[in-house]
CSV table of C-alpha atoms and ligand atoms in Angstrom, one decimal:
chain,number,residue,atom,x,y,z
A,11,UNK,CA,2.5,26.2,-5.5
A,12,UNK,CA,6.2,26.8,-5.5
A,13,UNK,CA,6.1,27.4,-1.7
A,14,UNK,CA,4.1,24.2,-1.2
A,15,UNK,CA,6.7,22.2,-3.1
A,16,UNK,CA,9.5,23.8,-1.1
A,17,UNK,CA,7.8,22.8,2.1
A,18,UNK,CA,7.3,19.2,0.8
A,19,UNK,CA,11.0,19.0,-0.1
A,20,UNK,CA,11.8,20.0,3.5
A,21,UNK,CA,9.6,17.3,4.9
A,22,UNK,CA,11.5,14.7,2.8
A,23,UNK,CA,14.9,16.2,3.8
A,24,UNK,CA,14.0,15.8,7.5
A,25,UNK,CA,12.8,12.3,7.1
A,26,UNK,CA,15.9,11.1,5.1
A,27,UNK,CA,18.2,8.8,7.2
A,28,UNK,CA,21.4,8.3,5.2
A,29,UNK,CA,20.1,5.8,2.7
A,30,UNK,CA,16.3,5.6,3.1
A,31,UNK,CA,13.4,7.6,4.4
A,32,UNK,CA,11.2,7.0,7.5
A,33,UNK,CA,7.5,7.6,7.0
A,34,UNK,CA,7.5,10.2,9.9
A,35,UNK,CA,9.4,11.0,13.0
A,36,UNK,CA,8.3,9.3,16.2
A,37,UNK,CA,5.4,7.2,15.0
A,38,UNK,CA,7.2,5.2,12.2
A,39,UNK,CA,11.0,5.2,12.8
A,40,UNK,CA,12.0,2.5,10.3
A,41,UNK,CA,11.7,1.8,6.5
A,42,UNK,CA,8.3,0.8,5.3
A,43,UNK,CA,7.9,-1.1,2.0
A,44,UNK,CA,5.2,0.8,0.0
A,45,UNK,CA,6.0,4.1,1.7
A,46,UNK,CA,9.5,3.8,0.1
A,47,UNK,CA,8.1,3.3,-3.3
A,48,UNK,CA,5.8,6.4,-3.1
A,49,UNK,CA,8.6,8.4,-1.5
A,50,UNK,CA,11.0,7.5,-4.3
A,51,UNK,CA,8.4,8.7,-6.9
A,52,UNK,CA,8.5,12.2,-5.2
A,53,UNK,CA,12.2,12.2,-4.6
A,54,UNK,CA,12.9,11.5,-8.3
A,55,UNK,CA,11.7,15.0,-9.1
A,56,UNK,CA,14.1,16.7,-6.7
A,57,UNK,CA,16.9,14.3,-6.0
A,58,UNK,CA,17.3,11.3,-8.2
A,59,UNK,CA,20.3,10.0,-6.3
A,60,UNK,CA,18.2,9.7,-3.1
A,61,UNK,CA,15.3,8.2,-5.0
A,62,UNK,CA,17.6,5.4,-6.3
A,63,UNK,CA,19.2,4.9,-2.9
A,64,UNK,CA,15.7,4.6,-1.3
A,65,UNK,CA,14.8,1.8,-3.6
A,66,UNK,CA,18.3,0.1,-3.4
A,67,UNK,CA,18.0,0.1,0.4
A,68,UNK,CA,14.5,-1.4,0.3
A,69,UNK,CA,15.5,-4.1,-2.1
A,70,UNK,CA,18.6,-4.9,-0.1
A,71,UNK,CA,16.2,-6.2,2.5
A,72,UNK,CA,14.8,-8.8,0.1
A,73,UNK,CA,14.8,-12.4,1.3
A,74,UNK,CA,16.5,-15.2,-0.6
A,75,UNK,CA,13.1,-16.5,-1.8
A,76,UNK,CA,12.2,-13.1,-3.4
A,77,UNK,CA,10.0,-12.0,-0.5
A,78,UNK,CA,10.1,-8.2,0.4
A,79,UNK,CA,9.2,-7.4,4.0
A,80,UNK,CA,6.8,-4.7,5.1
A,81,UNK,CA,9.2,-3.1,7.6
A,82,UNK,CA,12.9,-3.2,7.6
A,83,UNK,CA,14.3,-2.5,11.0
A,84,UNK,CA,17.5,-0.6,10.2
A,85,UNK,CA,18.0,0.6,13.8
A,86,UNK,CA,17.4,-0.6,17.3
A,87,UNK,CA,14.7,1.6,18.9
A,88,UNK,CA,12.0,0.7,21.3
A,89,UNK,CA,9.7,3.5,20.4
A,90,UNK,CA,7.7,1.3,18.1
A,91,UNK,CA,5.6,-1.7,18.9
A,92,UNK,CA,5.6,-4.5,17.6
A,93,UNK,CA,9.3,-4.3,16.8
A,94,UNK,CA,11.9,-6.7,15.4
A,95,UNK,CA,11.9,-8.8,18.6
A,96,UNK,CA,8.2,-9.5,18.3
A,97,UNK,CA,8.3,-10.3,14.6
A,98,UNK,CA,11.4,-12.7,14.7
A,99,UNK,CA,11.9,-12.8,10.9
A,100,UNK,CA,14.9,-15.1,11.4
A,101,UNK,CA,12.3,-17.9,11.9
A,102,UNK,CA,12.1,-18.2,8.1
A,103,UNK,CA,15.1,-19.9,6.6
A,104,UNK,CA,15.2,-17.6,3.6
A,105,UNK,CA,15.0,-14.4,5.7
A,106,UNK,CA,17.7,-11.7,5.2
A,107,UNK,CA,20.7,-12.4,7.4
A,108,UNK,CA,21.7,-8.7,7.2
A,109,UNK,CA,18.5,-7.0,8.2
A,110,UNK,CA,15.8,-7.7,10.8
A,111,UNK,CA,12.4,-7.3,9.3
A,112,UNK,CA,8.7,-8.3,9.7
A,113,UNK,CA,7.6,-11.6,8.2
A,114,UNK,CA,4.8,-10.0,6.2
A,115,UNK,CA,4.8,-7.8,3.1
A,116,UNK,CA,2.9,-4.7,1.7
A,117,UNK,CA,1.3,-3.7,-1.6
A,118,UNK,CA,4.0,-4.3,-4.3
A,119,UNK,CA,4.6,-0.8,-5.6
A,120,UNK,CA,8.3,-1.2,-6.4
A,121,UNK,CA,7.8,-2.0,-10.1
A,122,UNK,CA,5.8,1.0,-11.0
A,123,UNK,CA,7.8,3.2,-8.6
A,124,UNK,CA,11.0,2.5,-10.6
A,125,UNK,CA,9.1,3.1,-13.8
A,126,UNK,CA,7.9,6.5,-12.6
A,127,UNK,CA,11.4,7.4,-11.6
A,128,UNK,CA,12.7,6.5,-15.0
A,129,UNK,CA,9.9,8.5,-16.8
A,130,UNK,CA,10.8,11.6,-14.8
A,131,UNK,CA,14.5,11.3,-15.1
A,132,UNK,CA,16.5,14.0,-16.8
A,133,UNK,CA,19.3,11.5,-17.4
A,134,UNK,CA,17.4,8.4,-18.5
A,135,UNK,CA,20.5,6.4,-19.5
A,136,UNK,CA,22.2,6.8,-16.2
A,137,UNK,CA,19.0,6.1,-14.3
A,138,UNK,CA,18.4,3.0,-16.3
A,139,UNK,CA,21.8,1.5,-15.6
A,140,UNK,CA,21.2,2.0,-11.8
A,141,UNK,CA,17.7,0.7,-11.7
A,142,UNK,CA,18.2,-2.3,-14.1
A,143,UNK,CA,19.5,-4.6,-11.3
A,144,UNK,CA,16.6,-3.4,-9.1
A,145,UNK,CA,14.1,-4.4,-11.7
A,146,UNK,CA,15.4,-8.0,-11.6
A,147,UNK,CA,14.9,-8.0,-7.8
A,148,UNK,CA,11.3,-6.9,-8.3
A,149,UNK,CA,10.8,-9.6,-10.9
A,150,UNK,CA,12.0,-12.1,-8.4
A,151,UNK,CA,9.5,-10.7,-5.9
A,152,UNK,CA,6.7,-11.2,-8.4
A,153,UNK,CA,7.8,-14.8,-8.9
A,154,UNK,CA,7.6,-15.2,-5.2
A,155,UNK,CA,4.0,-13.9,-5.2
A,156,UNK,CA,2.7,-16.1,-8.0
A,157,UNK,CA,4.6,-19.2,-6.8
A,158,UNK,CA,3.6,-19.0,-3.1
A,159,UNK,CA,0.5,-16.9,-2.7
A,160,UNK,CA,-1.8,-17.9,-5.6
A,161,UNK,CA,-3.2,-21.0,-4.0
A,162,UNK,CA,-5.9,-21.6,-6.7
A,163,UNK,CA,-3.6,-20.7,-9.5
A,164,UNK,CA,-6.0,-18.0,-10.7
A,165,UNK,CA,-3.6,-15.1,-11.0
A,166,UNK,CA,-4.8,-13.5,-7.7
A,167,UNK,CA,-2.5,-13.4,-4.7
A,168,UNK,CA,-3.5,-13.5,-1.1
A,169,UNK,CA,-2.6,-11.3,1.9
A,170,UNK,CA,-2.5,-13.0,5.3
A,171,UNK,CA,-2.5,-10.0,7.5
A,172,UNK,CA,-4.4,-6.7,7.5
A,173,UNK,CA,-1.1,-4.9,7.7
A,174,UNK,CA,-0.2,-6.4,4.4
A,175,UNK,CA,-3.1,-4.5,2.8
A,176,UNK,CA,-1.7,-1.2,3.9
A,177,UNK,CA,-5.2,-0.2,4.9
A,178,UNK,CA,-4.7,-1.5,8.4
A,179,UNK,CA,-7.9,-1.1,10.4
A,180,UNK,CA,-10.4,-0.7,7.6
A,181,UNK,CA,-14.0,-1.9,8.4
A,182,UNK,CA,-13.4,-4.4,5.7
A,183,UNK,CA,-11.7,-6.7,8.2
A,184,UNK,CA,-14.3,-6.5,10.9
A,185,UNK,CA,-16.1,-9.6,9.7
A,186,UNK,CA,-12.9,-11.6,9.7
A,187,UNK,CA,-11.9,-10.5,13.2
A,188,UNK,CA,-15.4,-11.5,14.5
A,189,UNK,CA,-14.5,-15.1,13.5
A,190,UNK,CA,-11.4,-15.0,15.6
A,191,UNK,CA,-10.9,-15.5,19.3
A,192,UNK,CA,-7.7,-13.7,20.0
A,193,UNK,CA,-6.0,-13.8,23.4
A,194,UNK,CA,-5.9,-10.6,25.5
A,195,UNK,CA,-2.2,-9.8,24.9
A,196,UNK,CA,-0.2,-7.8,27.4
A,197,UNK,CA,1.9,-5.2,25.7
A,198,UNK,CA,2.7,-1.5,25.7
A,199,UNK,CA,1.3,0.5,22.8
A,200,UNK,CA,3.7,3.1,21.4
A,201,UNK,CA,1.6,4.6,18.6
A,202,UNK,CA,-0.8,6.2,21.1
A,203,UNK,CA,2.0,8.0,22.8
A,204,UNK,CA,2.5,9.9,19.4
A,205,UNK,CA,-1.1,10.2,18.2
A,206,UNK,CA,-4.4,10.5,20.0
A,207,UNK,CA,-6.0,7.1,20.6
A,208,UNK,CA,-9.3,8.2,18.9
A,209,UNK,CA,-7.4,8.3,15.6
A,210,UNK,CA,-5.7,4.8,16.0
A,211,UNK,CA,-6.9,1.2,16.1
A,212,UNK,CA,-8.4,-0.2,19.3
A,213,UNK,CA,-6.7,-2.6,21.8
A,214,UNK,CA,-9.0,-5.4,20.7
A,215,UNK,CA,-8.0,-4.9,17.1
A,216,UNK,CA,-4.3,-5.0,18.1
A,217,UNK,CA,-4.9,-8.4,19.8
A,218,UNK,CA,-6.1,-9.7,16.5
A,219,UNK,CA,-3.2,-8.2,14.6
A,220,UNK,CA,-0.7,-9.9,17.1
A,221,UNK,CA,-2.6,-13.1,17.1
A,222,UNK,CA,-2.3,-13.5,13.3
A,223,UNK,CA,1.5,-12.9,13.6
A,224,UNK,CA,1.8,-15.5,16.4
A,225,UNK,CA,0.1,-18.1,14.2
A,226,UNK,CA,2.4,-17.3,11.3
A,227,UNK,CA,5.4,-17.5,13.7
A,228,UNK,CA,4.3,-20.9,14.9
A,229,UNK,CA,4.8,-22.0,11.3
A,230,UNK,CA,8.1,-20.2,10.9
A,231,UNK,CA,6.4,-17.9,8.3
A,232,UNK,CA,6.1,-20.8,5.9
A,233,UNK,CA,3.7,-19.7,3.1
A,234,UNK,CA,2.1,-23.0,2.5
A,235,UNK,CA,1.3,-23.4,6.3
A,236,UNK,CA,0.1,-19.8,6.4
A,237,UNK,CA,-2.3,-20.5,3.5
A,238,UNK,CA,-3.6,-23.5,5.5
A,239,UNK,CA,-3.8,-22.0,9.0
A,240,UNK,CA,-4.0,-18.3,9.0
A,241,UNK,CA,-7.4,-17.0,10.1
A,242,UNK,CA,-6.9,-14.0,7.8
A,243,UNK,CA,-6.5,-14.9,4.1
A,244,UNK,CA,-7.8,-12.3,1.6
A,245,UNK,CA,-7.6,-11.4,-2.1
A,246,UNK,CA,-7.3,-7.6,-2.0
A,247,UNK,CA,-8.1,-5.5,-5.1
A,248,UNK,CA,-5.7,-2.8,-4.1
A,249,UNK,CA,-2.9,-5.2,-3.4
A,250,UNK,CA,-3.5,-7.1,-6.7
A,251,UNK,CA,-3.8,-3.8,-8.6
A,252,UNK,CA,-0.4,-2.8,-7.4
A,253,UNK,CA,1.1,-6.1,-8.5
A,254,UNK,CA,-0.6,-6.0,-11.9
A,255,UNK,CA,0.5,-2.4,-12.6
A,256,UNK,CA,4.0,-3.3,-11.4
A,257,UNK,CA,4.0,-6.3,-13.9
A,258,UNK,CA,3.0,-3.8,-16.7
A,259,UNK,CA,5.8,-1.5,-15.7
A,260,UNK,CA,8.4,-4.3,-15.7
A,261,UNK,CA,7.2,-5.3,-19.2
A,262,UNK,CA,7.8,-1.7,-20.4
A,263,UNK,CA,11.1,-1.4,-18.7
A,264,UNK,CA,12.4,-4.7,-20.0
A,265,UNK,CA,11.4,-3.8,-23.5
A,266,UNK,CA,13.5,-0.6,-23.2
A,267,UNK,CA,16.4,-2.6,-21.8
A,268,UNK,CA,16.2,-5.4,-24.4
A,269,UNK,CA,17.3,-9.0,-24.2
A,270,UNK,CA,14.7,-10.0,-21.6
A,271,UNK,CA,12.3,-12.0,-23.7
A,272,UNK,CA,11.8,-14.8,-21.2
A,273,UNK,CA,10.9,-12.4,-18.4
A,274,UNK,CA,8.5,-10.4,-20.7
A,275,UNK,CA,6.8,-13.6,-21.7
A,276,UNK,CA,6.3,-14.7,-18.1
A,277,UNK,CA,5.0,-11.3,-17.1
A,278,UNK,CA,2.6,-11.2,-20.0
A,279,UNK,CA,1.3,-14.7,-19.0
A,280,UNK,CA,0.7,-13.5,-15.4
A,281,UNK,CA,-1.2,-10.5,-16.8
A,282,UNK,CA,-3.4,-12.7,-19.1
A,283,UNK,CA,-4.4,-14.8,-16.2
A,284,UNK,CA,-4.8,-12.1,-13.5
A,285,UNK,CA,-6.8,-9.5,-15.2
A,286,UNK,CA,-9.8,-11.7,-16.3
A,287,UNK,CA,-9.8,-13.4,-12.9
A,288,UNK,CA,-9.8,-10.0,-11.2
A,289,UNK,CA,-12.8,-8.9,-13.2
A,290,UNK,CA,-14.7,-12.1,-12.7
A,291,UNK,CA,-14.1,-12.6,-9.0
A,292,UNK,CA,-13.6,-9.1,-7.5
A,293,UNK,CA,-16.3,-7.0,-9.3
A,294,UNK,CA,-19.7,-6.8,-7.6
A,295,UNK,CA,-22.3,-5.7,-10.1
A,296,UNK,CA,-24.9,-4.7,-7.5
A,297,UNK,CA,-22.5,-2.5,-5.6
A,298,UNK,CA,-20.9,-1.2,-8.8
A,299,UNK,CA,-17.5,-1.6,-7.4
A,300,UNK,CA,-14.5,-3.9,-6.9
A,301,UNK,CA,-14.6,-5.8,-3.6
A,302,UNK,CA,-12.3,-8.0,-1.4
A,303,UNK,CA,-12.6,-11.8,-1.3
A,304,UNK,CA,-12.2,-13.6,2.0
A,305,UNK,CA,-10.5,-16.9,1.0
A,306,UNK,CA,-10.5,-18.4,4.5
A,307,UNK,CA,-14.2,-18.2,4.8
A,308,UNK,CA,-14.9,-18.4,1.1
A,309,UNK,CA,-17.0,-15.3,0.7
A,310,UNK,CA,-16.9,-11.9,-0.9
A,311,UNK,CA,-16.6,-8.9,1.5
A,312,UNK,CA,-19.3,-6.7,0.1
A,313,UNK,CA,-18.1,-3.3,1.1
A,314,UNK,CA,-17.0,-0.3,-0.9
A,315,UNK,CA,-13.7,1.4,0.2
A,316,UNK,CA,-11.2,3.6,-1.6
A,317,UNK,CA,-9.4,0.4,-2.6
A,318,UNK,CA,-12.5,-0.4,-4.8
A,319,UNK,CA,-11.6,2.3,-7.2
A,320,UNK,CA,-7.9,1.6,-7.6
A,321,UNK,CA,-8.1,-1.0,-10.4
A,322,UNK,CA,-8.4,1.9,-12.8
A,323,UNK,CA,-4.7,2.4,-12.2
A,324,UNK,CA,-3.8,-0.9,-13.8
A,325,UNK,CA,-6.3,-0.7,-16.6
A,326,UNK,CA,-8.2,-3.6,-15.2
A,327,UNK,CA,-11.9,-2.6,-15.9
A,328,UNK,CA,-13.1,-2.3,-19.5
A,329,UNK,CA,-14.8,1.1,-20.3
A,330,UNK,CA,-18.2,-0.1,-19.2
A,331,UNK,CA,-17.1,-1.3,-15.8
A,332,UNK,CA,-15.0,1.9,-15.4
A,333,UNK,CA,-18.1,4.1,-16.0
A,334,UNK,CA,-20.0,2.1,-13.4
A,335,UNK,CA,-17.1,2.4,-10.9
A,336,UNK,CA,-16.7,6.2,-11.4
A,337,UNK,CA,-20.4,6.7,-11.0
A,338,UNK,CA,-20.4,4.8,-7.7
A,339,UNK,CA,-17.4,6.8,-6.5
A,340,UNK,CA,-19.1,10.1,-7.3
A,341,UNK,CA,-22.4,9.2,-5.9
A,342,UNK,CA,-21.2,7.9,-2.5
A,343,UNK,CA,-17.8,9.6,-2.0
A,344,UNK,CA,-17.9,12.6,-4.2
A,345,UNK,CA,-20.7,15.1,-3.4
A,346,UNK,CA,-19.9,18.8,-2.9
A,347,UNK,CA,-19.5,18.4,0.9
A,348,UNK,CA,-16.7,15.8,0.7
A,349,UNK,CA,-13.1,15.8,-0.3
A,350,UNK,CA,-12.3,12.9,-2.5
A,351,UNK,CA,-11.6,10.2,-1.6
A,352,UNK,CA,-12.7,8.9,1.8
A,353,UNK,CA,-11.1,5.6,2.6
A,354,UNK,CA,-14.4,3.9,3.4
A,355,UNK,CA,-17.9,4.2,2.2
A,356,UNK,CA,-19.3,7.5,3.8
A,357,UNK,CA,-22.8,6.2,3.5
A,358,UNK,CA,-22.1,3.1,5.6
A,359,UNK,CA,-22.7,2.9,9.4
A,360,UNK,CA,-19.1,1.7,9.8
A,361,UNK,CA,-17.7,5.0,8.4
A,362,UNK,CA,-15.7,6.9,10.9
A,363,UNK,CA,-14.3,10.2,9.4
A,364,UNK,CA,-11.5,10.5,12.0
A,365,UNK,CA,-10.2,7.0,12.5
A,366,UNK,CA,-7.3,6.0,10.3
A,367,UNK,CA,-8.5,3.7,7.5
A,368,UNK,CA,-12.1,3.7,8.6
A,369,UNK,CA,-12.9,6.9,6.7
A,370,UNK,CA,-10.2,9.6,6.3
A,371,UNK,CA,-8.6,10.6,3.0
A,372,UNK,CA,-5.1,9.2,2.4
A,373,UNK,CA,-2.9,10.9,-0.2
A,374,UNK,CA,-1.3,7.7,-1.5
A,375,UNK,CA,-4.6,6.2,-2.5
A,376,UNK,CA,-5.7,9.6,-4.0
A,377,UNK,CA,-2.5,9.5,-6.1
A,378,UNK,CA,-3.4,6.0,-7.4
A,379,UNK,CA,-7.0,7.0,-8.1
A,380,UNK,CA,-5.9,10.3,-9.8
A,381,UNK,CA,-3.6,8.4,-12.1
A,382,UNK,CA,-6.2,5.7,-12.8
A,383,UNK,CA,-8.9,8.2,-13.7
A,384,UNK,CA,-6.5,10.0,-16.1
A,385,UNK,CA,-5.7,6.7,-17.9
A,386,UNK,CA,-9.4,6.4,-18.8
A,387,UNK,CA,-9.9,10.0,-19.7
A,388,UNK,CA,-12.0,11.1,-16.7
A,389,UNK,CA,-10.0,14.3,-16.7
A,390,UNK,CA,-12.3,16.6,-14.7
A,391,UNK,CA,-12.8,14.1,-11.9
A,392,UNK,CA,-9.0,13.3,-11.9
A,393,UNK,CA,-8.3,17.1,-11.5
A,394,UNK,CA,-10.8,17.2,-8.6
A,395,UNK,CA,-8.9,14.4,-6.8
A,396,UNK,CA,-5.7,16.2,-7.4
A,397,UNK,CA,-7.0,19.6,-6.3
A,398,UNK,CA,-8.7,18.1,-3.2
A,399,UNK,CA,-5.4,16.5,-2.2
A,400,UNK,CA,-3.5,19.8,-2.7
A,401,UNK,CA,-6.3,21.8,-0.8
A,402,UNK,CA,-6.1,19.4,2.2
A,403,UNK,CA,-2.4,19.7,2.5
A,404,UNK,CA,-2.4,23.5,2.0
A,405,UNK,CA,-5.0,23.9,4.6
A,406,UNK,CA,-3.8,21.5,7.3
A,407,UNK,CA,-0.2,20.5,6.5
A,408,UNK,CA,1.5,17.3,5.5
A,409,UNK,CA,-0.5,15.0,7.6
A,410,UNK,CA,-0.9,11.2,7.4
A,411,UNK,CA,-4.7,11.3,6.8
A,412,UNK,CA,-7.5,13.9,6.6
A,413,UNK,CA,-11.2,14.2,7.4
A,414,UNK,CA,-13.1,14.0,4.2
A,415,UNK,CA,-16.0,16.3,5.4
A,416,UNK,CA,-15.4,19.7,4.0
A,417,UNK,CA,-17.4,21.6,6.6
A,418,UNK,CA,-16.3,19.7,9.7
A,419,UNK,CA,-12.6,19.1,9.1
A,420,UNK,CA,-10.5,21.2,11.5
A,421,UNK,CA,-7.1,19.5,11.4
A,422,UNK,CA,-5.2,16.7,9.7
A,423,UNK,CA,-4.8,13.4,11.6
A,424,UNK,CA,-2.2,10.9,12.5
A,425,UNK,CA,1.5,11.7,12.0
A,426,UNK,CA,2.5,15.2,10.8
A,427,UNK,CA,5.3,15.8,8.2
A,428,UNK,CA,4.4,12.5,6.7
A,429,UNK,CA,6.8,11.5,3.9
A,430,UNK,CA,4.4,10.0,1.2
A,431,UNK,CA,2.0,13.0,1.6
A,432,UNK,CA,5.0,15.3,0.7
A,433,UNK,CA,6.4,13.0,-2.0
A,434,UNK,CA,3.2,12.4,-3.9
A,435,UNK,CA,2.2,16.1,-3.6
A,436,UNK,CA,5.5,16.9,-5.4
A,437,UNK,CA,4.6,14.4,-8.1
A,438,UNK,CA,1.1,15.8,-8.5
A,439,UNK,CA,2.3,19.4,-8.6
A,440,UNK,CA,4.7,18.5,-11.4
A,441,UNK,CA,2.1,16.6,-13.4
A,442,UNK,CA,0.2,18.7,-15.9
B,519,GLC,C1,0.4,2.8,8.7
B,519,GLC,C2,-0.3,2.7,7.4
B,519,GLC,C3,0.5,1.9,6.4
B,519,GLC,C4,1.9,2.6,6.2
B,519,GLC,C5,2.5,2.7,7.6
B,519,GLC,C6,3.8,3.6,7.5
B,519,GLC,O1,0.6,1.5,9.2
B,519,GLC,O2,-1.6,2.1,7.5
B,519,GLC,O3,-0.1,1.8,5.1
B,519,GLC,O4,2.7,1.9,5.4
B,519,GLC,O5,1.7,3.4,8.5
B,519,GLC,O6,3.5,4.8,7.0
């Protein structure tokens, strides 16, 4: 295991660019929001200074209104599409004047990432003084979410683009895309010059992705207009779980820091509203799992994906619901022929074991599920998720995603030497 950790450290060293990490060479040459949070969790075990800088650089990209972009374009490179010139973040009046970015966000992991860094710090006092100003930025980010993205005031925030979910081309979005008539854009794909096209989203899917951005741009990325006009408007259980766990982490950290009663009160008020709404609106009893809700078309998206199991991470289900959830996971995703945890229901016709978020295992979601299972005392299954993650990396390398079929998998997929795979493996290897 020591050798594996050393390899993981090398991956992170290679992907470090002065003050932040890229997810992987070639395919993703900038700073990605939730990647940075996961990377910082791993870095904290081996180089706290870098972990802190990772988060400082990410949060330096925050907009004046608290919004935190999904990609920060620190450099000019045309090896990625769609880049800064397509996104035009300057259209929004509150956008950062310093950094070009996208006008969309990603699952809000910064709060719990900072908490994890603090918990694993050998010099907690020093770490705390560095991360305290960052916690205030995260708090401002959460204010942004509840003020601008909770249109029914129910404690559940929306995402307006599939890229905001982090689970880019999941079959979850197929129904929404079928309601859209997107133009046939002319553009040059860059991702498929790095990775085989069979492992990446299709051209038609990219047309939808670009179309949603064009609509947001027409409204200068104004949240209220996006809520009114975006064809994609979803309450995502993974995204909201990240926000709720980050709220909980901020509460704990502010208690340690002291003198932050007003913020703690506000955070607790958000929790008290969000968690019951989450259980009421996003739990499907028949499926025995949490599901997504399509706000634009006012209907639940009744599919099971790895996101369905993540609410364990933020203590959202009660014990009864948690038992149901874990049963569903083990029945559909967890037989002896499968590595946990496929990103989409392996019993569904839409499952594709090689294609990105349509089936393969992703180590960041495994890390979330592993930690969630532990919180409820499902120790054996948690160990299985951890051991499956380690086995996949040992066998194939630090890939972006992996085939969940034990007998058929021959290689890892997507980008190699992928940062969060390395970082979260370090965290799991150091967690007993
Ligand atoms: C892909 C993933 C997304 C991740 C990004 C950078 O787009 O779907 O979740 O943040 O790559 O690694």
